[in-house]
């Protein structure tokens, strides 16, 4: 079973995807980390993220980089959304993601284009969203917990800028697949959101098993 979980920053898609992977005992890939690894390499090698050739040259990073906590910072996230707009960067990371999605037994992947580009054939597609203000509040709290003091306004404007870049790019823009189920987590606790996601997967499974051959 392939489960595709897409959605914008701080919507809860990562938490939901991890919980689904645990629940269904499936391997999980956070595809944002791949773009973050490209961004981190660009930053470290002093390359220019806006230049496609520079970003492409950063795509052959070593796997151990994916474990680096620096990748999870906002600094790297912002550059990830710049490098991810380059078609050749997306092409360079495509095979790895498709292979992960289509491994025997299935997988859970989260990102922006899983249900539309990486696994349009996914058995279940979720599009997780929440209002920009709620997402900004979550990110703000998370940053504060990590000792990073910044204003809510700044976090909100960063989130809006990232949404804009991710949904307006010409290549694989962030968009809800026609057959994806929308899950709005704005007013849901983590537990409630996960329970809702499991119910959506169960409903999809029941539909497949009851469908005539
Ligand atoms: O969780 P958060 O949205 O903060 O970040 P992420 O999922 O790690 O993604 C970082 C950036 O990578 C996003 O802003 C997207 O521009 C890009 N991305 C993408 O283009 N396609 C994906 N499948 C995953 C991430």
PDB file of C-alpha atoms and ligand atoms in Angstrom:
ATOM      1  CA  UNK A   1       0.000   0.000   0.000  1.00  0.00           C
ATOM      2  CA  UNK A   2       1.372   3.414  -0.990  1.00  0.00           C
ATOM      3  CA  UNK A   3       0.212   6.354   1.147  1.00  0.00           C
ATOM      4  CA  UNK A   4       0.904   9.856  -0.185  1.00  0.00           C
ATOM      5  CA  UNK A   5       0.765  12.735   2.300  1.00  0.00           C
ATOM      6  CA  UNK A   6       1.102  16.222   0.828  1.00  0.00           C
ATOM      7  CA  UNK A   7       0.643  19.683   2.254  1.00  0.00           C
ATOM      8  CA  UNK A   8       2.281  22.986   3.160  1.00  0.00           C
ATOM      9  CA  UNK A   9       4.809  23.803   5.900  1.00  0.00           C
ATOM     10  CA  UNK A  10       3.684  23.109   9.477  1.00  0.00           C
ATOM     11  CA  UNK A  11       0.368  21.622   8.343  1.00  0.00           C
ATOM     12  CA  UNK A  12       1.118  18.465  10.318  1.00  0.00           C
ATOM     13  CA  UNK A  13       1.866  16.279   7.298  1.00  0.00           C
ATOM     14  CA  UNK A  14       5.193  15.017   8.668  1.00  0.00           C
ATOM     15  CA  UNK A  15       3.710  13.983  12.019  1.00  0.00           C
ATOM     16  CA  UNK A  16       0.749  12.323  10.319  1.00  0.00           C
ATOM     17  CA  UNK A  17       2.966  10.492   7.801  1.00  0.00           C
ATOM     18  CA  UNK A  18       5.252   9.186  10.582  1.00  0.00           C
ATOM     19  CA  UNK A  19       2.253   8.024  12.621  1.00  0.00           C
ATOM     20  CA  UNK A  20       0.695   6.273   9.610  1.00  0.00           C
ATOM     21  CA  UNK A  21       3.997   4.545   8.855  1.00  0.00           C
ATOM     22  CA  UNK A  22       4.180   3.302  12.459  1.00  0.00           C
ATOM     23  CA  UNK A  23       0.552   2.196  12.480  1.00  0.00           C
ATOM     24  CA  UNK A  24       0.742   0.267   9.191  1.00  0.00           C
ATOM     25  CA  UNK A  25       4.381  -0.830   9.704  1.00  0.00           C
ATOM     26  CA  UNK A  26       5.479   0.769   6.452  1.00  0.00           C
ATOM     27  CA  UNK A  27       8.774   2.508   5.655  1.00  0.00           C
ATOM     28  CA  UNK A  28       8.537   6.309   5.578  1.00  0.00           C
ATOM     29  CA  UNK A  29      10.312   8.943   3.498  1.00  0.00           C
ATOM     30  CA  UNK A  30      10.209  12.638   4.356  1.00  0.00           C
ATOM     31  CA  UNK A  31      10.908  13.927   0.831  1.00  0.00           C
ATOM     32  CA  UNK A  32      11.402  17.491   2.089  1.00  0.00           C
ATOM     33  CA  UNK A  33      14.640  16.270   3.643  1.00  0.00           C
ATOM     34  CA  UNK A  34      16.046  15.543   0.170  1.00  0.00           C
ATOM     35  CA  UNK A  35      15.456  19.147  -0.932  1.00  0.00           C
ATOM     36  CA  UNK A  36      16.836  20.306   2.398  1.00  0.00           C
ATOM     37  CA  UNK A  37      19.994  18.254   1.779  1.00  0.00           C
ATOM     38  CA  UNK A  38      20.430  19.975  -1.591  1.00  0.00           C
ATOM     39  CA  UNK A  39      19.897  23.355   0.093  1.00  0.00           C
ATOM     40  CA  UNK A  40      22.402  22.557   2.860  1.00  0.00           C
ATOM     41  CA  UNK A  41      24.992  21.526   0.278  1.00  0.00           C
ATOM     42  CA  UNK A  42      24.403  24.752  -1.676  1.00  0.00           C
ATOM     43  CA  UNK A  43      24.874  26.785   1.511  1.00  0.00           C
ATOM     44  CA  UNK A  44      27.933  24.879   2.628  1.00  0.00           C
ATOM     45  CA  UNK A  45      29.648  25.117  -0.729  1.00  0.00           C
ATOM     46  CA  UNK A  46      28.763  28.773  -1.092  1.00  0.00           C
ATOM     47  CA  UNK A  47      26.770  28.161  -4.277  1.00  0.00           C
ATOM     48  CA  UNK A  48      23.867  30.299  -5.534  1.00  0.00           C
ATOM     49  CA  UNK A  49      20.473  28.629  -4.888  1.00  0.00           C
ATOM     50  CA  UNK A  50      18.761  30.648  -7.635  1.00  0.00           C
ATOM     51  CA  UNK A  51      21.186  29.251 -10.234  1.00  0.00           C
ATOM     52  CA  UNK A  52      19.870  25.949 -11.531  1.00  0.00           C
ATOM     53  CA  UNK A  53      23.323  24.561 -12.435  1.00  0.00           C
ATOM     54  CA  UNK A  54      24.619  25.340  -8.919  1.00  0.00           C
ATOM     55  CA  UNK A  55      21.627  23.632  -7.308  1.00  0.00           C
ATOM     56  CA  UNK A  56      21.930  20.602  -9.609  1.00  0.00           C
ATOM     57  CA  UNK A  57      25.583  20.185  -8.686  1.00  0.00           C
ATOM     58  CA  UNK A  58      24.443  19.911  -5.043  1.00  0.00           C
ATOM     59  CA  UNK A  59      22.119  16.962  -5.723  1.00  0.00           C
ATOM     60  CA  UNK A  60      24.728  14.234  -5.311  1.00  0.00           C
ATOM     61  CA  UNK A  61      25.004  14.594  -1.522  1.00  0.00           C
ATOM     62  CA  UNK A  62      26.014  11.697   0.723  1.00  0.00           C
ATOM     63  CA  UNK A  63      23.192   9.932   2.584  1.00  0.00           C
ATOM     64  CA  UNK A  64      24.615  10.649   6.036  1.00  0.00           C
ATOM     65  CA  UNK A  65      23.799  14.333   5.445  1.00  0.00           C
ATOM     66  CA  UNK A  66      20.109  13.440   5.830  1.00  0.00           C
ATOM     67  CA  UNK A  67      20.758  12.817   9.545  1.00  0.00           C
ATOM     68  CA  UNK A  68      22.194  16.284  10.148  1.00  0.00           C
ATOM     69  CA  UNK A  69      19.871  18.286  12.486  1.00  0.00           C
ATOM     70  CA  UNK A  70      20.912  21.488  10.690  1.00  0.00           C
ATOM     71  CA  UNK A  71      18.741  20.349   7.759  1.00  0.00           C
ATOM     72  CA  UNK A  72      15.645  20.895   9.914  1.00  0.00           C
ATOM     73  CA  UNK A  73      16.335  24.585  10.512  1.00  0.00           C
ATOM     74  CA  UNK A  74      14.334  27.405   8.940  1.00  0.00           C
ATOM     75  CA  UNK A  75      17.463  28.760   7.277  1.00  0.00           C
ATOM     76  CA  UNK A  76      17.818  25.529   5.275  1.00  0.00           C
ATOM     77  CA  UNK A  77      14.026  25.198   4.742  1.00  0.00           C
ATOM     78  CA  UNK A  78      13.866  28.573   3.062  1.00  0.00           C
ATOM     79  CA  UNK A  79      16.673  27.706   0.631  1.00  0.00           C
ATOM     80  CA  UNK A  80      15.073  24.265   0.067  1.00  0.00           C
ATOM     81  CA  UNK A  81      12.015  25.983  -1.349  1.00  0.00           C
ATOM     82  CA  UNK A  82      14.263  27.966  -3.738  1.00  0.00           C
ATOM     83  CA  UNK A  83      16.278  24.986  -5.040  1.00  0.00           C
ATOM     84  CA  UNK A  84      13.161  22.791  -5.275  1.00  0.00           C
ATOM     85  CA  UNK A  85      11.670  25.100  -7.920  1.00  0.00           C
ATOM     86  CA  UNK A  86      14.374  24.103 -10.455  1.00  0.00           C
ATOM     87  CA  UNK A  87      13.060  21.399 -12.828  1.00  0.00           C
ATOM     88  CA  UNK A  88      16.502  19.754 -13.078  1.00  0.00           C
ATOM     89  CA  UNK A  89      16.769  19.472  -9.291  1.00  0.00           C
ATOM     90  CA  UNK A  90      13.368  17.785  -9.157  1.00  0.00           C
ATOM     91  CA  UNK A  91      14.409  15.478 -11.988  1.00  0.00           C
ATOM     92  CA  UNK A  92      17.616  14.540 -10.158  1.00  0.00           C
ATOM     93  CA  UNK A  93      15.647  13.480  -7.054  1.00  0.00           C
ATOM     94  CA  UNK A  94      12.738  11.840  -8.880  1.00  0.00           C
ATOM     95  CA  UNK A  95      14.063   8.304  -9.327  1.00  0.00           C
ATOM     96  CA  UNK A  96      15.043   7.893  -5.679  1.00  0.00           C
ATOM     97  CA  UNK A  97      11.556   8.915  -4.510  1.00  0.00           C
ATOM     98  CA  UNK A  98       9.692   6.794  -7.080  1.00  0.00           C
ATOM     99  CA  UNK A  99      11.821   3.787  -6.156  1.00  0.00           C
ATOM    100  CA  UNK A 100      11.084   4.287  -2.458  1.00  0.00           C
ATOM    101  CA  UNK A 101       7.337   4.632  -3.125  1.00  0.00           C
ATOM    102  CA  UNK A 102       7.161   1.526  -5.279  1.00  0.00           C
ATOM    103  CA  UNK A 103       9.208  -0.842  -3.098  1.00  0.00           C
ATOM    104  CA  UNK A 104       7.574  -4.203  -2.366  1.00  0.00           C
ATOM    105  CA  UNK A 105       5.060  -3.927   0.473  1.00  0.00           C
ATOM    106  CA  UNK A 106       4.497  -0.211  -0.009  1.00  0.00           C
ATOM    107  CA  UNK A 107       5.531   2.971   1.769  1.00  0.00           C
ATOM    108  CA  UNK A 108       4.417   6.284   3.203  1.00  0.00           C
ATOM    109  CA  UNK A 109       5.897   9.443   1.668  1.00  0.00           C
ATOM    110  CA  UNK A 110       5.254  13.032   2.622  1.00  0.00           C
ATOM    111  CA  UNK A 111       5.975  16.142   0.621  1.00  0.00           C
ATOM    112  CA  UNK A 112       4.374  18.495  -1.868  1.00  0.00           C
ATOM    113  CA  UNK A 113       3.999  16.418  -5.044  1.00  0.00           C
ATOM    114  CA  UNK A 114       3.714  12.817  -3.872  1.00  0.00           C
ATOM    115  CA  UNK A 115       0.104  12.299  -4.957  1.00  0.00           C
ATOM    116  CA  UNK A 116       0.561  14.216  -8.200  1.00  0.00           C
ATOM    117  CA  UNK A 117       4.061  13.339  -9.499  1.00  0.00           C
ATOM    118  CA  UNK A 118       5.942  10.772  -7.404  1.00  0.00           C
ATOM    119  CA  UNK A 119       3.111   8.287  -6.864  1.00  0.00           C
ATOM    120  CA  UNK A 120      -0.013   9.292  -8.806  1.00  0.00           C
ATOM    121  CA  UNK A 121      -0.962   5.615  -8.396  1.00  0.00           C
ATOM    122  CA  UNK A 122      -0.895   5.798  -4.552  1.00  0.00           C
ATOM    123  CA  UNK A 123      -3.638   3.774  -2.848  1.00  0.00           C
ATOM    124  CA  UNK A 124      -4.403   6.620  -0.450  1.00  0.00           C
ATOM    125  CA  UNK A 125      -3.722  10.329  -0.906  1.00  0.00           C
ATOM    126  CA  UNK A 126      -4.042  12.860   1.860  1.00  0.00           C
ATOM    127  CA  UNK A 127      -3.706  16.593   1.467  1.00  0.00           C
ATOM    128  CA  UNK A 128      -3.075  18.057   4.909  1.00  0.00           C
ATOM    129  CA  UNK A 129      -3.705  21.733   5.473  1.00  0.00           C
ATOM    130  CA  UNK A 130      -4.208  24.324   8.210  1.00  0.00           C
ATOM    131  CA  UNK A 131      -4.648  28.103   8.081  1.00  0.00           C
ATOM    132  CA  UNK A 132      -1.440  30.131   7.615  1.00  0.00           C
ATOM    133  CA  UNK A 133      -1.886  31.743  11.070  1.00  0.00           C
ATOM    134  CA  UNK A 134      -2.264  28.398  12.840  1.00  0.00           C
ATOM    135  CA  UNK A 135       0.758  27.011  10.992  1.00  0.00           C
ATOM    136  CA  UNK A 136       2.761  30.112  11.915  1.00  0.00           C
ATOM    137  CA  UNK A 137       1.763  29.700  15.587  1.00  0.00           C
ATOM    138  CA  UNK A 138       2.909  26.055  15.533  1.00  0.00           C
ATOM    139  CA  UNK A 139       6.221  26.922  13.897  1.00  0.00           C
ATOM    140  CA  UNK A 140       6.733  29.874  16.266  1.00  0.00           C
ATOM    141  CA  UNK A 141       6.211  27.641  19.301  1.00  0.00           C
ATOM    142  CA  UNK A 142       8.559  25.010  17.874  1.00  0.00           C
ATOM    143  CA  UNK A 143      11.244  27.658  17.272  1.00  0.00           C
ATOM    144  CA  UNK A 144      10.845  29.004  20.802  1.00  0.00           C
ATOM    145  CA  UNK A 145      11.228  25.521  22.230  1.00  0.00           C
ATOM    146  CA  UNK A 146      14.513  25.315  20.346  1.00  0.00           C
ATOM    147  CA  UNK A 147      15.617  28.627  21.836  1.00  0.00           C
ATOM    148  CA  UNK A 148      15.118  30.637  18.628  1.00  0.00           C
ATOM    149  CA  UNK A 149      13.386  33.910  19.390  1.00  0.00           C
ATOM    150  CA  UNK A 150      11.603  35.512  16.469  1.00  0.00           C
ATOM    151  CA  UNK A 151       8.314  37.346  16.057  1.00  0.00           C
ATOM    152  CA  UNK A 152       5.093  35.602  15.048  1.00  0.00           C
ATOM    153  CA  UNK A 153       4.724  38.150  12.227  1.00  0.00           C
ATOM    154  CA  UNK A 154       8.081  37.173  10.774  1.00  0.00           C
ATOM    155  CA  UNK A 155       7.225  33.447  10.951  1.00  0.00           C
ATOM    156  CA  UNK A 156       3.850  34.137   9.297  1.00  0.00           C
ATOM    157  CA  UNK A 157       5.402  36.115   6.461  1.00  0.00           C
ATOM    158  CA  UNK A 158       8.024  33.379   5.925  1.00  0.00           C
ATOM    159  CA  UNK A 159       5.262  30.757   5.763  1.00  0.00           C
ATOM    160  CA  UNK A 160       3.280  32.837   3.265  1.00  0.00           C
ATOM    161  CA  UNK A 161       6.385  33.376   1.102  1.00  0.00           C
ATOM    162  CA  UNK A 162       7.146  29.649   1.119  1.00  0.00           C
ATOM    163  CA  UNK A 163       3.513  28.743   0.241  1.00  0.00           C
ATOM    164  CA  UNK A 164       3.638  31.230  -2.612  1.00  0.00           C
ATOM    165  CA  UNK A 165       6.914  29.828  -4.011  1.00  0.00           C
ATOM    166  CA  UNK A 166       5.834  26.195  -3.591  1.00  0.00           C
ATOM    167  CA  UNK A 167       2.422  26.623  -5.194  1.00  0.00           C
ATOM    168  CA  UNK A 168       3.352  29.033  -8.002  1.00  0.00           C
ATOM    169  CA  UNK A 169       6.387  27.225  -9.405  1.00  0.00           C
ATOM    170  CA  UNK A 170       5.905  25.798 -12.890  1.00  0.00           C
ATOM    171  CA  UNK A 171       7.357  22.361 -12.123  1.00  0.00           C
ATOM    172  CA  UNK A 172       5.359  20.079  -9.801  1.00  0.00           C
ATOM    173  CA  UNK A 173       3.672  22.899  -7.859  1.00  0.00           C
ATOM    174  CA  UNK A 174       2.145  22.048  -4.501  1.00  0.00           C
ATOM    175  CA  UNK A 175      -1.444  21.205  -5.284  1.00  0.00           C
ATOM    176  CA  UNK A 176      -4.094  18.838  -4.012  1.00  0.00           C
ATOM    177  CA  UNK A 177      -4.456  15.811  -6.309  1.00  0.00           C
ATOM    178  CA  UNK A 178      -7.988  15.460  -7.673  1.00  0.00           C
ATOM    179  CA  UNK A 179      -8.383  12.153  -5.822  1.00  0.00           C
ATOM    180  CA  UNK A 180      -6.780  13.265  -2.537  1.00  0.00           C
ATOM    181  CA  UNK A 181      -8.773  13.535   0.688  1.00  0.00           C
ATOM    182  CA  UNK A 182      -8.444  16.915   2.376  1.00  0.00           C
ATOM    183  CA  UNK A 183      -7.543  16.851   6.066  1.00  0.00           C
ATOM    184  CA  UNK A 184      -7.742  20.245   7.751  1.00  0.00           C
ATOM    185  CA  UNK A 185      -5.784  20.087  11.019  1.00  0.00           C
ATOM    186  CA  UNK A 186      -6.407  23.727  12.022  1.00  0.00           C
ATOM    187  CA  UNK A 187      -8.545  22.803  15.001  1.00  0.00           C
ATOM    188  CA  UNK A 188      -7.394  19.241  15.627  1.00  0.00           C
ATOM    189  CA  UNK A 189      -4.941  17.947  18.217  1.00  0.00           C
ATOM    190  CA  UNK A 190      -2.131  15.740  16.903  1.00  0.00           C
ATOM    191  CA  UNK A 191      -3.937  12.650  18.187  1.00  0.00           C
ATOM    192  CA  UNK A 192      -7.232  13.648  16.599  1.00  0.00           C
ATOM    193  CA  UNK A 193      -5.515  14.417  13.270  1.00  0.00           C
ATOM    194  CA  UNK A 194      -3.755  11.036  13.281  1.00  0.00           C
ATOM    195  CA  UNK A 195      -7.021   9.215  14.117  1.00  0.00           C
ATOM    196  CA  UNK A 196      -8.722  11.048  11.241  1.00  0.00           C
ATOM    197  CA  UNK A 197      -5.878  10.080   8.880  1.00  0.00           C
ATOM    198  CA  UNK A 198      -6.125   6.403   9.916  1.00  0.00           C
ATOM    199  CA  UNK A 199      -9.908   6.520   9.331  1.00  0.00           C
ATOM    200  CA  UNK A 200      -9.275   7.902   5.811  1.00  0.00           C
ATOM    201  CA  UNK A 201      -6.806   5.081   5.045  1.00  0.00           C
ATOM    202  CA  UNK A 202      -9.225   2.478   6.409  1.00  0.00           C
ATOM    203  CA  UNK A 203     -12.047   3.880   4.266  1.00  0.00           C
ATOM    204  CA  UNK A 204      -9.805   3.724   1.179  1.00  0.00           C
ATOM    205  CA  UNK A 205      -8.812   0.139   1.978  1.00  0.00           C
ATOM    206  CA  UNK A 206     -12.447  -0.901   2.474  1.00  0.00           C
ATOM    207  CA  UNK A 207     -13.358   0.651  -0.878  1.00  0.00           C
ATOM    208  CA  UNK A 208     -10.587  -1.278  -2.665  1.00  0.00           C
ATOM    209  CA  UNK A 209     -11.511  -4.608  -1.111  1.00  0.00           C
ATOM    210  CA  UNK A 210     -15.238  -4.151  -1.838  1.00  0.00           C
ATOM    211  CA  UNK A 211     -14.689  -3.012  -5.439  1.00  0.00           C
ATOM    212  CA  UNK A 212     -15.745  -5.593  -8.066  1.00  0.00           C
ATOM    213  CA  UNK A 213     -12.802  -7.252  -9.831  1.00  0.00           C
TER     214      UNK A 213
HETATM  215  O1  LIG B   1       7.947  20.687   6.761  1.00  0.00           O
HETATM  216  P1  LIG B   1       8.300  21.890   5.965  1.00  0.00           P
HETATM  217  O2  LIG B   1       7.240  22.252   5.007  1.00  0.00           O
HETATM  218  O3  LIG B   1       8.803  23.036   6.757  1.00  0.00           O
HETATM  219  O4  LIG B   1       9.508  21.551   5.027  1.00  0.00           O
HETATM  220  P2  LIG B   1       9.788  20.311   4.118  1.00  0.00           P
HETATM  221  O5  LIG B   1       8.582  19.454   3.912  1.00  0.00           O
HETATM  222  O6  LIG B   1      11.009  19.711   4.661  1.00  0.00           O
HETATM  223  O7  LIG B   1      10.105  20.966   2.682  1.00  0.00           O
HETATM  224  C1  LIG B   1      11.060  21.962   2.486  1.00  0.00           C
HETATM  225  C2  LIG B   1      10.875  22.523   1.071  1.00  0.00           C
HETATM  226  O8  LIG B   1      11.205  21.498   0.111  1.00  0.00           O
HETATM  227  C3  LIG B   1       9.459  22.941   0.725  1.00  0.00           C
HETATM  228  O9  LIG B   1       9.201  24.296   1.013  1.00  0.00           O
HETATM  229  C4  LIG B   1       9.351  22.674  -0.770  1.00  0.00           C
HETATM  230  O10 LIG B   1       9.768  23.784  -1.524  1.00  0.00           O
HETATM  231  C5  LIG B   1      10.341  21.580  -1.016  1.00  0.00           C
HETATM  232  N1  LIG B   1       9.682  20.286  -1.264  1.00  0.00           N
HETATM  233  C6  LIG B   1       9.226  20.031  -2.537  1.00  0.00           C
HETATM  234  O11 LIG B   1       9.301  20.872  -3.399  1.00  0.00           O
HETATM  235  N2  LIG B   1       8.675  18.820  -2.842  1.00  0.00           N
HETATM  236  C7  LIG B   1       8.562  17.874  -1.909  1.00  0.00           C
HETATM  237  N3  LIG B   1       8.049  16.696  -2.240  1.00  0.00           N
HETATM  238  C8  LIG B   1       9.016  18.121  -0.582  1.00  0.00           C
HETATM  239  C9  LIG B   1       9.549  19.357  -0.280  1.00  0.00           C
END
